[in-house]
Every structure is written in C-alpha cells, then in structure tokens.
Short mmCIF file of N, CA and C in Angstrom, two decimals:
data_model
loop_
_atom_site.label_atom_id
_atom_site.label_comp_id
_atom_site.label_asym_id
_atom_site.label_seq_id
_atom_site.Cartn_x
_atom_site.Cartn_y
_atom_site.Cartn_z
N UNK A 167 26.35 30.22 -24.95
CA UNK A 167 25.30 30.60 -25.87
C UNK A 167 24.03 30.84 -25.08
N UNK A 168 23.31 32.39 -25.10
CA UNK A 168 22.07 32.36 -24.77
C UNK A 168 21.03 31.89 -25.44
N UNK A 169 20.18 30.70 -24.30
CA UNK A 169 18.55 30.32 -24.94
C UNK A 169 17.83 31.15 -24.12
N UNK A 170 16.84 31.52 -25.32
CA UNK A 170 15.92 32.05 -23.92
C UNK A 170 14.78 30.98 -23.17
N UNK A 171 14.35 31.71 -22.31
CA UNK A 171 13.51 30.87 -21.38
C UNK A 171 12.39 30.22 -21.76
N UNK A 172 12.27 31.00 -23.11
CA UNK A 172 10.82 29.73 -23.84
C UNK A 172 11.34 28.71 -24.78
N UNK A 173 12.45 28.90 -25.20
CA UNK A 173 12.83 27.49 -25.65
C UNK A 173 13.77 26.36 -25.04
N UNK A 174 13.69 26.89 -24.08
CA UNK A 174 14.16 25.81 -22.57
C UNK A 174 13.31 24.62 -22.39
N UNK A 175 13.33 23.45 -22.63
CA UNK A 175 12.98 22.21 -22.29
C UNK A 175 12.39 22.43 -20.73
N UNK A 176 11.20 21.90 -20.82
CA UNK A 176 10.26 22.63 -19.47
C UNK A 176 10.50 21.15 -18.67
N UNK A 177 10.75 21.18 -17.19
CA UNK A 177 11.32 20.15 -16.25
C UNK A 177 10.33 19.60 -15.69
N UNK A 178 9.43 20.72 -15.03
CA UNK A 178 8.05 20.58 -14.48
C UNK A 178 6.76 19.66 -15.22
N UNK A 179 5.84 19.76 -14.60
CA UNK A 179 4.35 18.91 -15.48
C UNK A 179 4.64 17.37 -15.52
N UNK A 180 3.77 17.01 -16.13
CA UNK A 180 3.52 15.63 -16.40
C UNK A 180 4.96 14.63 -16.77
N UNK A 181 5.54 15.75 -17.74
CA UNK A 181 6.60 14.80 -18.38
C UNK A 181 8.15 14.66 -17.01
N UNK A 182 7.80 15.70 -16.38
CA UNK A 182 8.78 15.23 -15.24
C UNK A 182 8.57 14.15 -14.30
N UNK A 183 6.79 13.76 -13.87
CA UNK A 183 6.43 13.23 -13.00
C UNK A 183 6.39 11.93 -13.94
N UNK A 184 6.42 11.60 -15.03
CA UNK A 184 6.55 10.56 -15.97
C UNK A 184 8.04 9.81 -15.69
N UNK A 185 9.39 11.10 -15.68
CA UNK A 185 10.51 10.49 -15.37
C UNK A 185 10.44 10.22 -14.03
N UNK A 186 9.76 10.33 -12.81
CA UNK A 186 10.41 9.94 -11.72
C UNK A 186 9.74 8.48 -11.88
N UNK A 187 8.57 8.40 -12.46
CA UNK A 187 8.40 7.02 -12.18
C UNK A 187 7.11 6.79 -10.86
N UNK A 188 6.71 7.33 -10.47
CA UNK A 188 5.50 7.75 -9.78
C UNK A 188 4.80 9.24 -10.00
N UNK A 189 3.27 9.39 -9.37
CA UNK A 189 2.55 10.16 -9.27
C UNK A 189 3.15 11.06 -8.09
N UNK A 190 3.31 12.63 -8.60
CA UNK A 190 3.43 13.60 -7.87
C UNK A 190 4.93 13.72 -7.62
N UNK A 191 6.28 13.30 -8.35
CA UNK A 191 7.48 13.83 -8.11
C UNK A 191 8.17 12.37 -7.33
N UNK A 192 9.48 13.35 -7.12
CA UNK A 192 10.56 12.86 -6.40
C UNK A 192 10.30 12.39 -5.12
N UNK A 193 10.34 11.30 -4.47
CA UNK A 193 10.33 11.11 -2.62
C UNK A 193 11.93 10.73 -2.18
N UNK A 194 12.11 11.59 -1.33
CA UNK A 194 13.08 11.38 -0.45
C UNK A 194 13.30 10.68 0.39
N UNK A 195 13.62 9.69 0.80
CA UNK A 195 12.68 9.35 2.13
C UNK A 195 13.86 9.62 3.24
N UNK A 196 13.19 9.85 4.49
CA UNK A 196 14.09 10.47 5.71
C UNK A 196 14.49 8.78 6.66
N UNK A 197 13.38 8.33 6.99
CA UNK A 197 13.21 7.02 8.03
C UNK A 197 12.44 6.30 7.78
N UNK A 198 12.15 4.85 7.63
CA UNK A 198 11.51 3.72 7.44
C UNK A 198 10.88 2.98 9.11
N UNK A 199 9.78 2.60 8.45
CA UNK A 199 9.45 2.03 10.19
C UNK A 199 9.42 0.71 9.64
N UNK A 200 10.92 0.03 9.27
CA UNK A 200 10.60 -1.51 9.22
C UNK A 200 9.89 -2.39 10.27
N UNK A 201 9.75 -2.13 11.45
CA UNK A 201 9.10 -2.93 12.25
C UNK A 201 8.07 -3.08 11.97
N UNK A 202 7.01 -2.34 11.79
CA UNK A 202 5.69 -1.77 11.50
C UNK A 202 4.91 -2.75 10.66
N UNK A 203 6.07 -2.94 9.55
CA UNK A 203 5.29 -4.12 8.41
C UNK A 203 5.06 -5.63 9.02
N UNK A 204 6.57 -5.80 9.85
CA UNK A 204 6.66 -6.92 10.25
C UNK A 204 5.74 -6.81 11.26
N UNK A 205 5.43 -6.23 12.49
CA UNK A 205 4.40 -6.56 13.55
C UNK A 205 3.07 -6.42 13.14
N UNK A 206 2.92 -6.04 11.84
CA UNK A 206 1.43 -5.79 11.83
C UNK A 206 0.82 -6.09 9.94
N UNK A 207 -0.07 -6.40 9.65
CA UNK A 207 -0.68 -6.62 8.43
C UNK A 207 -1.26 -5.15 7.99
N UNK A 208 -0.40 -4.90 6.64
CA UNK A 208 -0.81 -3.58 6.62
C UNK A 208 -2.27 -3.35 5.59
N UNK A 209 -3.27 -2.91 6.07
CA UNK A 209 -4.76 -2.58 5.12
C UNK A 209 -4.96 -1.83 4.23
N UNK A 210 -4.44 -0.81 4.58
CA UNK A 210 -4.51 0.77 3.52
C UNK A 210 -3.76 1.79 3.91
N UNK A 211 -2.90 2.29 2.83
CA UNK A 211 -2.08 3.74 3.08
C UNK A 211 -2.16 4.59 2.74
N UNK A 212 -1.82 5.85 3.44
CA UNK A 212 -2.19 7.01 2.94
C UNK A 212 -1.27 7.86 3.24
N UNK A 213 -1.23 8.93 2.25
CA UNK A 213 0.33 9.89 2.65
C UNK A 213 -0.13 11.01 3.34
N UNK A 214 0.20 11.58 4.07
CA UNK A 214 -0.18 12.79 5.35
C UNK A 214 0.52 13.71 4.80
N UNK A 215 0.50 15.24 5.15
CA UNK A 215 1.51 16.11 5.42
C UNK A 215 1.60 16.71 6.84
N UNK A 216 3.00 16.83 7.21
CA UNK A 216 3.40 16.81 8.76
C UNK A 216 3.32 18.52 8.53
N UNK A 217 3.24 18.83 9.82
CA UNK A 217 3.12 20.06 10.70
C UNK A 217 4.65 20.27 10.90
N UNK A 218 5.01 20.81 11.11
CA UNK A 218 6.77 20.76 11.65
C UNK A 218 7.07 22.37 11.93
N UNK A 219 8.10 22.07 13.13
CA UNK A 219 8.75 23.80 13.30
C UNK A 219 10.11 23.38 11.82
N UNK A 220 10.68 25.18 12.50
CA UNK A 220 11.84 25.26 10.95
C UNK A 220 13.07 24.44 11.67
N UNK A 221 13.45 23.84 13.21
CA UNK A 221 14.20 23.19 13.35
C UNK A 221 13.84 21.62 13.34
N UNK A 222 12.88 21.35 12.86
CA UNK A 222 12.42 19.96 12.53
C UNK A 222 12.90 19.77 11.39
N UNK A 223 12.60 20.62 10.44
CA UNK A 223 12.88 20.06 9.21
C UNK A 223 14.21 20.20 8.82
N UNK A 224 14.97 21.10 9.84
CA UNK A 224 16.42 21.04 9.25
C UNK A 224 17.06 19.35 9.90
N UNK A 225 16.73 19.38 11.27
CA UNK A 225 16.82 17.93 11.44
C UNK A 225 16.42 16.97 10.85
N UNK A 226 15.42 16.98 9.99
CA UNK A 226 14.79 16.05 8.70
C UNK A 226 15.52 15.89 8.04
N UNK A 227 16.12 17.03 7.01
CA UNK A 227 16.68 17.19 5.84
C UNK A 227 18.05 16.65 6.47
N UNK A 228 19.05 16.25 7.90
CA UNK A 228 20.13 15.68 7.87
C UNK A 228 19.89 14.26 7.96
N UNK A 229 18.63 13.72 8.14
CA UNK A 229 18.16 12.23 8.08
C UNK A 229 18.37 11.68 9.41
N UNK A 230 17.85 12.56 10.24
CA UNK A 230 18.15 11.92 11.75
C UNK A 230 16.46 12.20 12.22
N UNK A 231 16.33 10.64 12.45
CA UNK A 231 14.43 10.65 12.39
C UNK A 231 14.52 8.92 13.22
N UNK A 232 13.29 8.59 14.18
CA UNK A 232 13.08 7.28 14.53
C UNK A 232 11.45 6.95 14.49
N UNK A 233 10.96 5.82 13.97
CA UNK A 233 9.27 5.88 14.04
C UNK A 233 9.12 4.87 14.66
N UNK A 234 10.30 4.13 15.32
CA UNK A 234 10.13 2.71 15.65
C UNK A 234 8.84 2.65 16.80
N UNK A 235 8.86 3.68 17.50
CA UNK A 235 7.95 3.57 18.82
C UNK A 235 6.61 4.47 18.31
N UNK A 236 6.48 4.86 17.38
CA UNK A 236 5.57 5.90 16.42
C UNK A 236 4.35 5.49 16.46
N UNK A 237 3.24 6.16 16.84
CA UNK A 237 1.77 5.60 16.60
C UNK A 237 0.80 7.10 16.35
N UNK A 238 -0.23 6.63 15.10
CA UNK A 238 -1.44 7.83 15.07
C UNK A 238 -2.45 7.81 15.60
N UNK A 239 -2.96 8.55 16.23
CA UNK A 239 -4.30 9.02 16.84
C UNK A 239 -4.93 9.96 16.43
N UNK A 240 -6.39 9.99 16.39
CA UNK A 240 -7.66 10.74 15.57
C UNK A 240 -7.94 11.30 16.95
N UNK A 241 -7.74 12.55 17.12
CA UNK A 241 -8.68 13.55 18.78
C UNK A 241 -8.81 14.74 18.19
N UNK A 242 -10.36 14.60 17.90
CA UNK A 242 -10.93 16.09 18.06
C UNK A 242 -10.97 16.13 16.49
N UNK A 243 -10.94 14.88 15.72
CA UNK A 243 -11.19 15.14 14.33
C UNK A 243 -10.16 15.75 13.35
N UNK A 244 -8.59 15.69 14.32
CA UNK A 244 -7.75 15.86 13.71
C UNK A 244 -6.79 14.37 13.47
N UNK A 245 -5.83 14.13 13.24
CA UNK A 245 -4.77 13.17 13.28
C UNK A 245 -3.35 13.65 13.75
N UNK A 246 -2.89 13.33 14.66
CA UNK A 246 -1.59 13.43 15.42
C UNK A 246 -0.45 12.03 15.13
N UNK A 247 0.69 12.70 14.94
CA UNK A 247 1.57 11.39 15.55
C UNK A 247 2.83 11.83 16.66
N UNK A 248 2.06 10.59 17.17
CA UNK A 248 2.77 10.77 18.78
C UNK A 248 4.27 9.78 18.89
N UNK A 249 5.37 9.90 19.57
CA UNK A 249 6.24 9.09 19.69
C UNK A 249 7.09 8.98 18.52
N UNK A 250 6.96 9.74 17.94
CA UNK A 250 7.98 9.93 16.02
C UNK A 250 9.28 10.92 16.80
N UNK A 251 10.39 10.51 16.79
CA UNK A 251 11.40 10.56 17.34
C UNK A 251 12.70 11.79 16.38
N UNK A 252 12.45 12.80 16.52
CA UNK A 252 13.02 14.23 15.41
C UNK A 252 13.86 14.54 16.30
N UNK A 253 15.36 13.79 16.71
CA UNK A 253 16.06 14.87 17.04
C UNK A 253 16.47 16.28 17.16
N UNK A 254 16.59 17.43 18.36
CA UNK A 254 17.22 18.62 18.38
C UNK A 254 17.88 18.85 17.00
N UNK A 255 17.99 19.88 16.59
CA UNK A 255 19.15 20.34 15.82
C UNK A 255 20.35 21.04 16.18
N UNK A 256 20.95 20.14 16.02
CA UNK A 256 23.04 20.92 16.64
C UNK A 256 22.85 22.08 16.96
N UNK A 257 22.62 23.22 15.74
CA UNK A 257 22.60 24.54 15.46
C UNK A 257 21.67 25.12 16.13
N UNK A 258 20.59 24.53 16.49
CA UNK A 258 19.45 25.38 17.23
C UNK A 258 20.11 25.73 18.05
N UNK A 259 18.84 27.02 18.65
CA UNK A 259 19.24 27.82 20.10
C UNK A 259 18.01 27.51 20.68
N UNK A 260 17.15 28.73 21.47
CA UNK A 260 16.23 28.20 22.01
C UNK A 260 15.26 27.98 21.53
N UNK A 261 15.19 28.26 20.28
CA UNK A 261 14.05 27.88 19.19
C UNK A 261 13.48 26.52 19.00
N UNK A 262 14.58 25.79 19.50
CA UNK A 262 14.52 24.01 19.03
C UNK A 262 13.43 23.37 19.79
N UNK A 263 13.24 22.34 19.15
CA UNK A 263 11.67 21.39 19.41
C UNK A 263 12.03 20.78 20.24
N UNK A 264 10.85 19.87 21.00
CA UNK A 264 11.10 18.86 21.66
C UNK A 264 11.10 17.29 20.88
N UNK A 265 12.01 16.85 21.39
CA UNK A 265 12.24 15.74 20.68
C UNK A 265 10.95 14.53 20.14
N UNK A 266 10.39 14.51 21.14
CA UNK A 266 9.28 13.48 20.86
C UNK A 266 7.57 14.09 21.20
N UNK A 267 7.40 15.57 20.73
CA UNK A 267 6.27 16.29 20.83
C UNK A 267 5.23 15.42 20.06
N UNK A 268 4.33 15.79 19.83
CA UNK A 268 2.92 15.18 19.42
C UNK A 268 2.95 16.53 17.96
N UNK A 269 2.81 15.65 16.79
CA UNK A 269 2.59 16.21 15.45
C UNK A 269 1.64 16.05 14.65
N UNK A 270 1.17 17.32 14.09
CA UNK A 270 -0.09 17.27 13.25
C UNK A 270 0.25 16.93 12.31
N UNK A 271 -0.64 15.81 11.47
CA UNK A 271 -1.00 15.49 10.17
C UNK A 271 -1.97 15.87 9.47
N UNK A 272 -1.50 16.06 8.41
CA UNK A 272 -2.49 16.91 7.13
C UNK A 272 -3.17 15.88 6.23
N UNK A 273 -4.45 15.45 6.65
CA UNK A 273 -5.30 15.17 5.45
C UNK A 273 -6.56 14.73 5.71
N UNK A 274 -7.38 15.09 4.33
CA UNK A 274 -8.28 15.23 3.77
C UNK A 274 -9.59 15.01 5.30
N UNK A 275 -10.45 15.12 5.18
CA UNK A 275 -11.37 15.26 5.96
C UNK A 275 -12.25 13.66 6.02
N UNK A 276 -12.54 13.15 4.79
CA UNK A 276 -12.74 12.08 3.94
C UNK A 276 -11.94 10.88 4.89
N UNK A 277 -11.04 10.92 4.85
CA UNK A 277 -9.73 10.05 5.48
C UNK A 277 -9.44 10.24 6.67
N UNK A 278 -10.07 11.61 7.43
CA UNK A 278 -10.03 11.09 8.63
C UNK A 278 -11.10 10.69 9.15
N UNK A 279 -12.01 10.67 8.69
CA UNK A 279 -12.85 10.42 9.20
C UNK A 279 -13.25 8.67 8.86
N UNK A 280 -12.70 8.13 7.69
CA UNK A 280 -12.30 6.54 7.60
C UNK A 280 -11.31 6.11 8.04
N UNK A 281 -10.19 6.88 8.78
CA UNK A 281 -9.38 6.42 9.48
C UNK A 281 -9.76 6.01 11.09
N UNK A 282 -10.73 7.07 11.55
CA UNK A 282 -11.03 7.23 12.54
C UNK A 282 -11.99 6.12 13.28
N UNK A 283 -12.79 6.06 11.50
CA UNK A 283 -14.20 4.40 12.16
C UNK A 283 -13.52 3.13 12.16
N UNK A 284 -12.39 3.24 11.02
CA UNK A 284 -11.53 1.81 10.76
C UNK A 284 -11.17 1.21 12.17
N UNK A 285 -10.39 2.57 12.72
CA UNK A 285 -9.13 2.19 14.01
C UNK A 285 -9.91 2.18 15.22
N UNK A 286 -11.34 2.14 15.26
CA UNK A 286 -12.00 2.30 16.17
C UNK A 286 -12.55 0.49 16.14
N UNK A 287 -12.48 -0.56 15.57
CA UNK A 287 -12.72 -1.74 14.91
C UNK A 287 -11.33 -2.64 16.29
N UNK A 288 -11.83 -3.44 16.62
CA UNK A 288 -11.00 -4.49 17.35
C UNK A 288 -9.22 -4.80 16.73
N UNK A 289 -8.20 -4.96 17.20
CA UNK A 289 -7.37 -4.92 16.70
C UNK A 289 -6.63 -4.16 15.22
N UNK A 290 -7.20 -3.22 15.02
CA UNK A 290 -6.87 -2.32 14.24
C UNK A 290 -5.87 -0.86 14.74
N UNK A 291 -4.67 -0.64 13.66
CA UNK A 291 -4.18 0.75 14.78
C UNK A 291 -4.00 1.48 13.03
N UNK A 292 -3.26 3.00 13.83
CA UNK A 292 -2.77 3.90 12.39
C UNK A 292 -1.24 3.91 12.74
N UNK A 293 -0.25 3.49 12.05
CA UNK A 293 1.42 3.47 12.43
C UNK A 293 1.92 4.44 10.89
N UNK A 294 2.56 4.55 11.18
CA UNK A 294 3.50 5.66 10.61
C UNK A 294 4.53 4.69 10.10
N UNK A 295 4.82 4.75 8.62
CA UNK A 295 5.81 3.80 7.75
C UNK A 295 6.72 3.96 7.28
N UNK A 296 6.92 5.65 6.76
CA UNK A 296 7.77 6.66 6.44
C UNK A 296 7.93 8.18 6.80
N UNK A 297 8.82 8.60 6.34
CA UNK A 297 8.75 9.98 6.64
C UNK A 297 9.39 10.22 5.30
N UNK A 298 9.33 11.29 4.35
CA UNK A 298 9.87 11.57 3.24
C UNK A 298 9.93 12.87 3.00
N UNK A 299 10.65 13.05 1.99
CA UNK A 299 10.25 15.11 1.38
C UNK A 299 10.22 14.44 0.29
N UNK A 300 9.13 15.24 -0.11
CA UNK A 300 8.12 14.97 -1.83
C UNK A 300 7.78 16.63 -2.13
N UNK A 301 8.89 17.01 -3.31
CA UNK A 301 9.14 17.87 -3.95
C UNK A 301 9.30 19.35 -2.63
N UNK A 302 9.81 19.39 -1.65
CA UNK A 302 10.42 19.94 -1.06
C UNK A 302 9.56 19.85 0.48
N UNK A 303 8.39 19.49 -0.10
CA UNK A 303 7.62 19.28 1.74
C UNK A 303 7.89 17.45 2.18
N UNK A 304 8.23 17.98 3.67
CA UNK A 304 7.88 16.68 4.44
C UNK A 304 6.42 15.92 4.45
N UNK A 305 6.84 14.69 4.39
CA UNK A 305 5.19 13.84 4.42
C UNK A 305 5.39 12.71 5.20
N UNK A 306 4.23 12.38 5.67
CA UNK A 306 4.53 10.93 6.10
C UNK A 306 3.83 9.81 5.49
N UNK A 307 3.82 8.56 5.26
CA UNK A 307 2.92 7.48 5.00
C UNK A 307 2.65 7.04 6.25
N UNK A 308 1.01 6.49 6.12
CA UNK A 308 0.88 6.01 7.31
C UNK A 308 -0.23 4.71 6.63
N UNK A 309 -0.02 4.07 7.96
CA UNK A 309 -1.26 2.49 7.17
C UNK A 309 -2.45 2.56 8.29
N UNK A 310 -2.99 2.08 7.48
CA UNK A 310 -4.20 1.56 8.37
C UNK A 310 -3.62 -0.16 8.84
N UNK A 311 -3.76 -0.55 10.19
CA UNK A 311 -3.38 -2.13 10.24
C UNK A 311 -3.81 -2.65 11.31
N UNK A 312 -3.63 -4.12 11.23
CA UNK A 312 -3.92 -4.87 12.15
C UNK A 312 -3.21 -5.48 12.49
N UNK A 313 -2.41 -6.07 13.63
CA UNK A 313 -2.01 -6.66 14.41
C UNK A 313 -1.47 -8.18 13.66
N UNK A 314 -0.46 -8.68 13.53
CA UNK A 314 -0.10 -10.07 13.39
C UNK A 314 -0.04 -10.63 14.74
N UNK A 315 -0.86 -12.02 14.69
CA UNK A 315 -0.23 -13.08 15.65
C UNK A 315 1.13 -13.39 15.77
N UNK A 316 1.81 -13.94 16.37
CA UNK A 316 3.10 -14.56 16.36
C UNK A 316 3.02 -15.60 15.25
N UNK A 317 2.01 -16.70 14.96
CA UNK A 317 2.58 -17.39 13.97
C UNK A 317 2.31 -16.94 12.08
N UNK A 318 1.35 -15.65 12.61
CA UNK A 318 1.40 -15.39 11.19
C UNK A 318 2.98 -14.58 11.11
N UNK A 319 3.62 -13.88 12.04
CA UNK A 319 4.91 -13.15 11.54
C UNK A 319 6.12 -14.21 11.31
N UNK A 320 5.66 -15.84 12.27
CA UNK A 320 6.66 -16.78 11.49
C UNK A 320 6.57 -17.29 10.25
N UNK A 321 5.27 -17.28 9.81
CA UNK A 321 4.49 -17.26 8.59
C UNK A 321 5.26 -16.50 7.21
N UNK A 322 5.50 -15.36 7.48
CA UNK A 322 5.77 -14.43 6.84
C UNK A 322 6.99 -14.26 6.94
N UNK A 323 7.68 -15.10 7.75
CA UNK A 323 9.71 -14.89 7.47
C UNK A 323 9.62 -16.21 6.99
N UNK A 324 9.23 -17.19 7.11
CA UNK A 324 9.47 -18.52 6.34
C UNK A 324 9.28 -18.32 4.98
N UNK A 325 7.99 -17.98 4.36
CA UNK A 325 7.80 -17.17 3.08
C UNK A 325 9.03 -16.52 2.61
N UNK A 326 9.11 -15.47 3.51
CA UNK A 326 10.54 -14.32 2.61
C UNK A 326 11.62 -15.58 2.49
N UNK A 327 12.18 -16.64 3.67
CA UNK A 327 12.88 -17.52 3.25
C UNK A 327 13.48 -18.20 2.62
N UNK A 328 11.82 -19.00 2.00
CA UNK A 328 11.98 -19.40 1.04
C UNK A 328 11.69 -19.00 -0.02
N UNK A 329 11.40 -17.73 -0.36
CA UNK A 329 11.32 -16.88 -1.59
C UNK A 329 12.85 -16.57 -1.87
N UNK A 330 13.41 -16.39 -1.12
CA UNK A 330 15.09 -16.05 -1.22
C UNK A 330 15.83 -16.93 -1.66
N UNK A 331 15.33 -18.16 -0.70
CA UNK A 331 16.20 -19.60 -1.14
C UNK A 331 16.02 -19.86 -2.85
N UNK A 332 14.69 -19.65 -3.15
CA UNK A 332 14.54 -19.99 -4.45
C UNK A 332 15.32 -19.24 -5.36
N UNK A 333 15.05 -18.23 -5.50
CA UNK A 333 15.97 -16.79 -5.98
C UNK A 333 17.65 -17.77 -5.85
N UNK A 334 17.83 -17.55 -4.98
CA UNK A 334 19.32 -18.63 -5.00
C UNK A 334 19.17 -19.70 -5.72
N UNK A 335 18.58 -20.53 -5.98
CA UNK A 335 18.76 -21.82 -6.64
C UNK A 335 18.58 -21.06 -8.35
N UNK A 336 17.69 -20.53 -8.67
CA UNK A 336 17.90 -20.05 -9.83
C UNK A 336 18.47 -19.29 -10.53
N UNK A 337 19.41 -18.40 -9.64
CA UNK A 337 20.43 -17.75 -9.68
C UNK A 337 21.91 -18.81 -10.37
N UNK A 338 21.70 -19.73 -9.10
CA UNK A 338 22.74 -20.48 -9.09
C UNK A 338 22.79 -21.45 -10.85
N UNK A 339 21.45 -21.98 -10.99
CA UNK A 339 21.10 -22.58 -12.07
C UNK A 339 21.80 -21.65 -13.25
N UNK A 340 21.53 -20.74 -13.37
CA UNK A 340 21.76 -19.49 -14.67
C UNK A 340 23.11 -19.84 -14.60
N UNK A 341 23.73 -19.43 -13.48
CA UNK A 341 25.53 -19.28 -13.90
C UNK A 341 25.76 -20.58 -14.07
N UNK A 342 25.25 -21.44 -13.62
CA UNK A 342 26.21 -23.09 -14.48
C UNK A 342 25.26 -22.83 -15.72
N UNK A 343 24.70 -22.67 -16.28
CA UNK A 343 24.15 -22.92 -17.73
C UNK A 343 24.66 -21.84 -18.25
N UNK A 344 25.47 -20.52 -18.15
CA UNK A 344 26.21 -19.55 -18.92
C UNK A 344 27.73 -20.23 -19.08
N UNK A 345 27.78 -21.07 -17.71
CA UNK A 345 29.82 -21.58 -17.68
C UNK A 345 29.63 -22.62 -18.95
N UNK A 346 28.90 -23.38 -19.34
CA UNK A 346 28.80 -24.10 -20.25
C UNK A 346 28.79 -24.03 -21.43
#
C-alpha cells in the first residue's frame, strides 16, 4: 500500500532525540579510555569533533581505535590529540594514514580557550575518554582532569568494592525473601 511522504510518521526532530534518550541522537561509541577515569579525577567534559582522513573513519566505523596512551594539547589556539591510536585500513592503498598522527579537534572558541587556562593550572591535563559516531560524524569526549594520587585511586576501588559487595548482599537478601 502506498503512503505518501506527508503522512509518514516523521523520525527526525525532537521526538526522535526524545527516543534515544539523550540530547542530539544516537552515540556509537568506537573506544573507551577506561584508564583515564581511573588515573585521573575527571572536572569537566566536553564533546569535540575529530578531523579525520576517509581511511580513518573507515577504520573507525570497524571499531579498531586505542586512547590508552591519548593526550590533548591547545598550540596555536587550536586543540590536537596526539597518541589516539587509528589503525591502517586493510583496504587502503597509498592513501592510508599514519597510525598515530596528531588530530584536530573541533570546538567552540569559548572552550578552547577555558580549556587552555584550566590545563595550564598545576596538575591538570585534557585526556580523551571516547571516541563515538553521533548521527553519522565521529566525535570525541574529552575531560578536563587532574591527576589522582595513589591512595585516592585505592580510595576509589575500595568504594567500587564495597558498593558491589553491598549490591550482593541485597541481591542475595531479595532471593531468600522471594524462596519463602
């Protein structure tokens, strides 16, 4: 049966960005920099948009990405991330990137320029947290942070610990009070 195109239930606008459940669409995400949280206290985040050749992003889109060694730098009033790890692509020829080139980030002028006075502050850096595609472009999150001591990161696994342990005991509690 033909509908036509104006009485087609519209996907786009508000009421789509309502179903994903956040502002601005769908995120994909490519790579996580779990280390990042753990070595460091994170201050403020902000989402970038990456620079990329067309064999980056096909290597994106197969989910072969590393940020573990990943760090941002402000030169010349732009933002770069250096050490973000984008494998070759199989298929490339000589077109293909270098694996661990230095990449531009996209944003606001505002933000770099509070990124720039923040990370300029004693123990403060900019790390890279994600990499994602949000509604068909690559992005990255990045934090503003500072540095954990060693006993605040034992601090912070004893916590998850015993946040878990508890979770278990009340877990455990529920199913003997349902067997009953």
């Amino acid at each position: 049966m033909y509908v036509p195109k104006e009485a087609q239930p519209k996907k786009g606008g508000a009421a789509a960005k309502a179903q994903d459940g956040e502002k601005g669409g769908k995120r994909k995400i490519v790579a996580q920099n779990k280390k990042a949280r753990h070595d460091y206290a994170i201050i403020d985040t902000y989402e970038a948009g990456i620079v990329l050749s067309g064999t980056e992003v096909k290597s994106l889109r197969q989910g072969r990405t590393s940020l573990a060694d990943g760090f941002v730098q402000i030169d010349g009033g732009e933002a770069w991330l250096h050490n973000a790890h984008i494998p070759e692509y199989a298929q490339g020829t000589w077109t293909n990137h270098s694996a661990r080139r230095k990449r531009k980030l996209l944003l606001h002028r505002e933000e770099i320029d509070k990124l720039e006075a923040k990370s300029q502050e004693t123990g403060h850096t900019i790390v890279p947290l994600a990499v994602y595609f949000k509604d068909g472009r690559a992005k990255a999150e990045i934090a503003l942070a500072r540095g954990k001591k060693e006993y605040d990161k034992r601090q912070t696994l004893r916590e998850k610990q015993d946040r878990r342990e508890s979770d278990r005991a009340i877990a455990a509690a529920k199913r003997k009070q349902r067997g009953q």
